[in-house]
mmCIF file of C-alpha atoms in Angstrom:
data_model
loop_
_atom_site.group_PDB
_atom_site.id
_atom_site.type_symbol
_atom_site.label_atom_id
_atom_site.label_comp_id
_atom_site.label_asym_id
_atom_site.label_seq_id
_atom_site.Cartn_x
_atom_site.Cartn_y
_atom_site.Cartn_z
ATOM 1 C CA MET Y 1 -69.544 121.187 32.334
ATOM 2 C CA SER Y 2 -70.497 117.831 30.458
ATOM 3 C CA GLU Y 3 -69.621 115.409 33.440
ATOM 4 C CA GLY Y 4 -72.694 117.327 35.511
ATOM 5 C CA ILE Y 5 -74.889 116.526 32.806
ATOM 6 C CA LEU Y 6 -73.141 112.896 32.315
ATOM 7 C CA VAL Y 7 -74.573 112.582 36.116
ATOM 8 C CA LYS Y 8 -78.001 113.539 35.503
ATOM 9 C CA VAL Y 9 -78.622 111.791 32.274
ATOM 10 C CA LYS Y 10 -77.515 108.344 34.228
ATOM 11 C CA GLU Y 11 -79.986 109.166 37.034
ATOM 12 C CA LEU Y 12 -82.849 109.505 34.803
ATOM 13 C CA LEU Y 13 -81.162 106.520 32.947
ATOM 14 C CA GLU Y 14 -80.673 103.747 35.581
ATOM 15 C CA PRO Y 15 -84.244 103.040 36.396
ATOM 16 C CA ILE Y 16 -85.522 102.749 32.749
ATOM 17 C CA LEU Y 17 -82.347 100.444 31.987
ATOM 18 C CA LEU Y 18 -82.699 98.356 35.170
ATOM 19 C CA GLU Y 19 -86.719 98.268 34.489
ATOM 20 C CA ARG Y 20 -85.574 96.550 31.278
ATOM 21 C CA ASN Y 21 -82.672 94.733 32.579
ATOM 22 C CA LEU Y 22 -80.094 96.113 30.411
ATOM 23 C CA THR Y 23 -76.846 97.985 31.097
ATOM 24 C CA LEU Y 24 -75.150 100.916 30.183
ATOM 25 C CA GLU Y 25 -72.085 100.200 28.743
ATOM 26 C CA ASP Y 26 -70.978 103.583 28.024
ATOM 27 C CA LEU Y 27 -71.930 107.218 27.892
ATOM 28 C CA GLU Y 28 -70.693 110.155 26.495
ATOM 29 C CA TYR Y 29 -72.196 113.479 25.503
ATOM 30 C CA VAL Y 30 -69.549 115.350 23.044
ATOM 31 C CA ASN Y 31 -69.430 118.378 20.632
ATOM 32 C CA GLU Y 32 -68.588 117.403 16.866
ATOM 33 C CA GLY Y 33 -68.568 120.624 14.719
ATOM 34 C CA LYS Y 34 -71.624 122.740 15.364
ATOM 35 C CA ASN Y 35 -73.759 119.708 16.883
ATOM 36 C CA TYR Y 36 -73.960 118.198 20.031
ATOM 37 C CA PHE Y 37 -74.293 114.549 20.635
ATOM 38 C CA LEU Y 38 -75.687 112.310 23.774
ATOM 39 C CA ARG Y 39 -74.767 108.722 23.250
ATOM 40 C CA VAL Y 40 -75.954 105.890 24.840
ATOM 41 C CA TYR Y 41 -74.663 102.676 24.999
ATOM 42 C CA ILE Y 42 -76.644 99.632 26.277
ATOM 43 C CA ASP Y 43 -76.448 96.066 26.113
ATOM 44 C CA LYS Y 44 -77.886 92.447 28.045
ATOM 45 C CA ASP Y 45 -77.009 89.091 27.480
ATOM 46 C CA GLY Y 46 -77.837 87.906 24.044
ATOM 47 C CA GLY Y 47 -77.439 92.121 22.521
ATOM 48 C CA VAL Y 48 -79.922 94.449 21.790
ATOM 49 C CA ASP Y 49 -82.169 94.959 18.690
ATOM 50 C CA LEU Y 50 -83.265 98.055 17.159
ATOM 51 C CA THR Y 51 -86.579 98.273 19.147
ATOM 52 C CA GLU Y 52 -85.070 97.646 22.348
ATOM 53 C CA CYS Y 53 -82.656 100.759 21.132
ATOM 54 C CA SER Y 54 -85.970 102.817 20.249
ATOM 55 C CA ILE Y 55 -87.778 102.242 23.421
ATOM 56 C CA VAL Y 56 -85.046 103.252 25.755
ATOM 57 C CA SER Y 57 -84.674 106.298 23.215
ATOM 58 C CA GLU Y 58 -88.225 106.899 23.807
ATOM 59 C CA GLN Y 59 -88.619 106.752 27.806
ATOM 60 C CA LEU Y 60 -84.808 108.951 27.708
ATOM 61 C CA SER Y 61 -86.084 111.561 25.531
ATOM 62 C CA GLU Y 62 -89.583 112.096 27.722
ATOM 63 C CA LYS Y 63 -87.563 112.268 31.060
ATOM 64 C CA LEU Y 64 -84.954 114.360 29.612
ATOM 65 C CA ASP Y 65 -87.803 116.747 28.200
ATOM 66 C CA GLU Y 66 -88.855 116.414 32.029
ATOM 67 C CA HIS Y 67 -86.055 117.611 33.695
ATOM 68 C CA ASP Y 68 -84.275 119.685 31.207
ATOM 69 C CA PRO Y 69 -80.390 118.880 32.309
ATOM 70 C CA ILE Y 70 -78.871 119.684 28.545
ATOM 71 C CA LYS Y 71 -79.429 123.516 27.990
ATOM 72 C CA GLU Y 72 -78.519 123.590 24.022
ATOM 73 C CA ALA Y 73 -79.893 121.982 21.267
ATOM 74 C CA TYR Y 74 -78.496 118.326 20.712
ATOM 75 C CA TYR Y 75 -79.266 114.522 19.418
ATOM 76 C CA LEU Y 76 -79.502 111.516 21.178
ATOM 77 C CA GLU Y 77 -78.193 108.275 19.871
ATOM 78 C CA VAL Y 78 -78.998 105.113 22.247
ATOM 79 C CA SER Y 79 -77.447 102.339 20.314
ATOM 80 C CA SER Y 80 -75.731 98.698 21.333
ATOM 81 C CA PRO Y 81 -71.394 99.152 21.383
ATOM 82 C CA GLY Y 82 -71.491 96.690 18.722
ATOM 83 C CA ALA Y 83 -69.826 93.535 17.800
ATOM 84 C CA GLU Y 84 -66.579 95.305 18.174
ATOM 85 C CA LYS Y 85 -67.331 97.054 21.684
ATOM 86 C CA PRO Y 86 -64.653 98.810 23.291
ATOM 87 C CA LEU Y 87 -62.696 97.123 26.583
ATOM 88 C CA LYS Y 88 -62.328 100.168 28.825
ATOM 89 C CA THR Y 89 -61.968 98.722 31.869
ATOM 90 C CA ALA Y 90 -60.339 95.891 33.704
ATOM 91 C CA GLN Y 91 -64.197 94.351 34.715
ATOM 92 C CA ASP Y 92 -64.475 94.320 31.108
ATOM 93 C CA PHE Y 93 -61.397 92.199 30.151
ATOM 94 C CA ALA Y 94 -62.242 89.988 33.006
ATOM 95 C CA MET Y 95 -65.612 89.444 31.767
ATOM 96 C CA HIS Y 96 -64.434 88.584 27.898
ATOM 97 C CA VAL Y 97 -62.009 86.173 28.891
ATOM 98 C CA GLY Y 98 -62.031 83.430 26.101
ATOM 99 C CA LYS Y 99 -63.446 86.149 23.477
ATOM 100 C CA ASN Y 100 -61.200 87.535 20.439
ATOM 101 C CA VAL Y 101 -59.981 90.717 21.224
ATOM 102 C CA TYR Y 102 -57.629 93.704 19.412
ATOM 103 C CA VAL Y 103 -55.245 95.097 21.559
ATOM 104 C CA SER Y 104 -53.099 98.453 21.331
ATOM 105 C CA LEU Y 105 -50.367 99.462 23.463
ATOM 106 C CA TYR Y 106 -48.680 102.881 24.547
ATOM 107 C CA VAL Y 107 -45.227 100.686 24.311
ATOM 108 C CA HIS Y 108 -43.743 98.037 22.468
ATOM 109 C CA ILE Y 109 -43.916 94.310 23.937
ATOM 110 C CA ASP Y 110 -42.205 91.334 22.510
ATOM 111 C CA GLY Y 111 -41.417 93.901 19.349
ATOM 112 C CA GLU Y 112 -45.066 95.032 19.061
ATOM 113 C CA LYS Y 113 -47.621 97.482 19.328
ATOM 114 C CA GLU Y 114 -50.824 95.529 18.498
ATOM 115 C CA TYR Y 115 -52.069 92.137 19.042
ATOM 116 C CA GLU Y 116 -55.237 90.272 18.282
ATOM 117 C CA GLY Y 117 -55.909 87.178 19.343
ATOM 118 C CA ILE Y 118 -58.008 85.114 22.316
ATOM 119 C CA LEU Y 119 -57.813 86.772 25.577
ATOM 120 C CA THR Y 120 -57.347 83.772 27.859
ATOM 121 C CA ASP Y 121 -56.466 85.269 31.171
ATOM 122 C CA PHE Y 122 -56.946 88.051 32.838
ATOM 123 C CA SER Y 123 -55.623 88.127 36.455
ATOM 124 C CA ASN Y 124 -53.591 90.879 38.646
ATOM 125 C CA ASN Y 125 -53.955 93.223 35.949
ATOM 126 C CA ILE Y 126 -51.967 91.602 33.175
ATOM 127 C CA ALA Y 127 -54.201 90.472 30.062
ATOM 128 C CA THR Y 128 -52.966 87.061 28.311
ATOM 129 C CA VAL Y 129 -53.296 87.014 24.663
ATOM 130 C CA ASN Y 130 -52.934 84.068 22.401
ATOM 131 C CA TYR Y 131 -52.080 85.117 18.415
ATOM 132 C CA LYS Y 132 -50.724 83.656 15.475
ATOM 133 C CA PHE Y 133 -47.388 84.708 14.513
ATOM 134 C CA LYS Y 134 -46.211 82.906 10.542
ATOM 135 C CA HIS Y 135 -48.518 79.697 11.440
ATOM 136 C CA ARG Y 136 -47.715 79.124 15.001
ATOM 137 C CA MET Y 137 -49.273 79.882 17.728
ATOM 138 C CA LYS Y 138 -47.382 82.592 20.564
ATOM 139 C CA GLN Y 139 -48.704 84.245 23.430
ATOM 140 C CA VAL Y 140 -48.076 87.481 25.046
ATOM 141 C CA GLN Y 141 -48.756 88.880 28.973
ATOM 142 C CA ILE Y 142 -49.399 92.930 28.769
ATOM 143 C CA PRO Y 143 -50.083 94.687 31.739
ATOM 144 C CA TYR Y 144 -53.529 96.233 31.790
ATOM 145 C CA ASP Y 145 -51.616 99.766 32.351
ATOM 146 C CA LYS Y 146 -49.915 99.379 28.719
ATOM 147 C CA ILE Y 147 -53.641 99.151 27.054
ATOM 148 C CA ALA Y 148 -53.976 102.086 24.301
ATOM 149 C CA LYS Y 149 -57.007 100.868 23.379
ATOM 150 C CA ALA Y 150 -58.662 97.614 23.357
ATOM 151 C CA ARG Y 151 -62.014 96.092 21.689
ATOM 152 C CA LEU Y 152 -63.939 92.718 20.792
ATOM 153 C CA ALA Y 153 -62.850 91.445 17.493
ATOM 154 C CA VAL Y 154 -64.820 89.846 15.117
ATOM 155 C CA VAL Y 155 -63.140 86.853 13.590
ATOM 156 C CA LEU Y 156 -63.703 86.482 9.869
#
């Protein structure tokens, strides 16, 4: 059911984003407790602000009311993916080489299941991460299919 909703919402959303030079980072329709949420994550070079999110929310809300692809009551949330944006696709990894990342794995590699460091390369579906270990820099190569979750990581 939600897959069909997401397809229709994406069709309604794409012209709005194109007009504003924005990209769709993620789209989800989820049931949490008694409530349904339609979450739209948008971005652009330099990031998006609250005003941009509000404009997209208003325009999308009008389109959703007009076409009514969701029959039950729901909350619409439009936001930026944030500073710790999830990396969900191989393309996300390729686009964020040079950035600080946090990666958790399905299996241990070099005795660890979690790494945080600089993504120095992503090629042939292998992520190369330079990380600090006991005051030394080390490097690990992680096959993309072994990555459970990944996100950009804020350096403090």
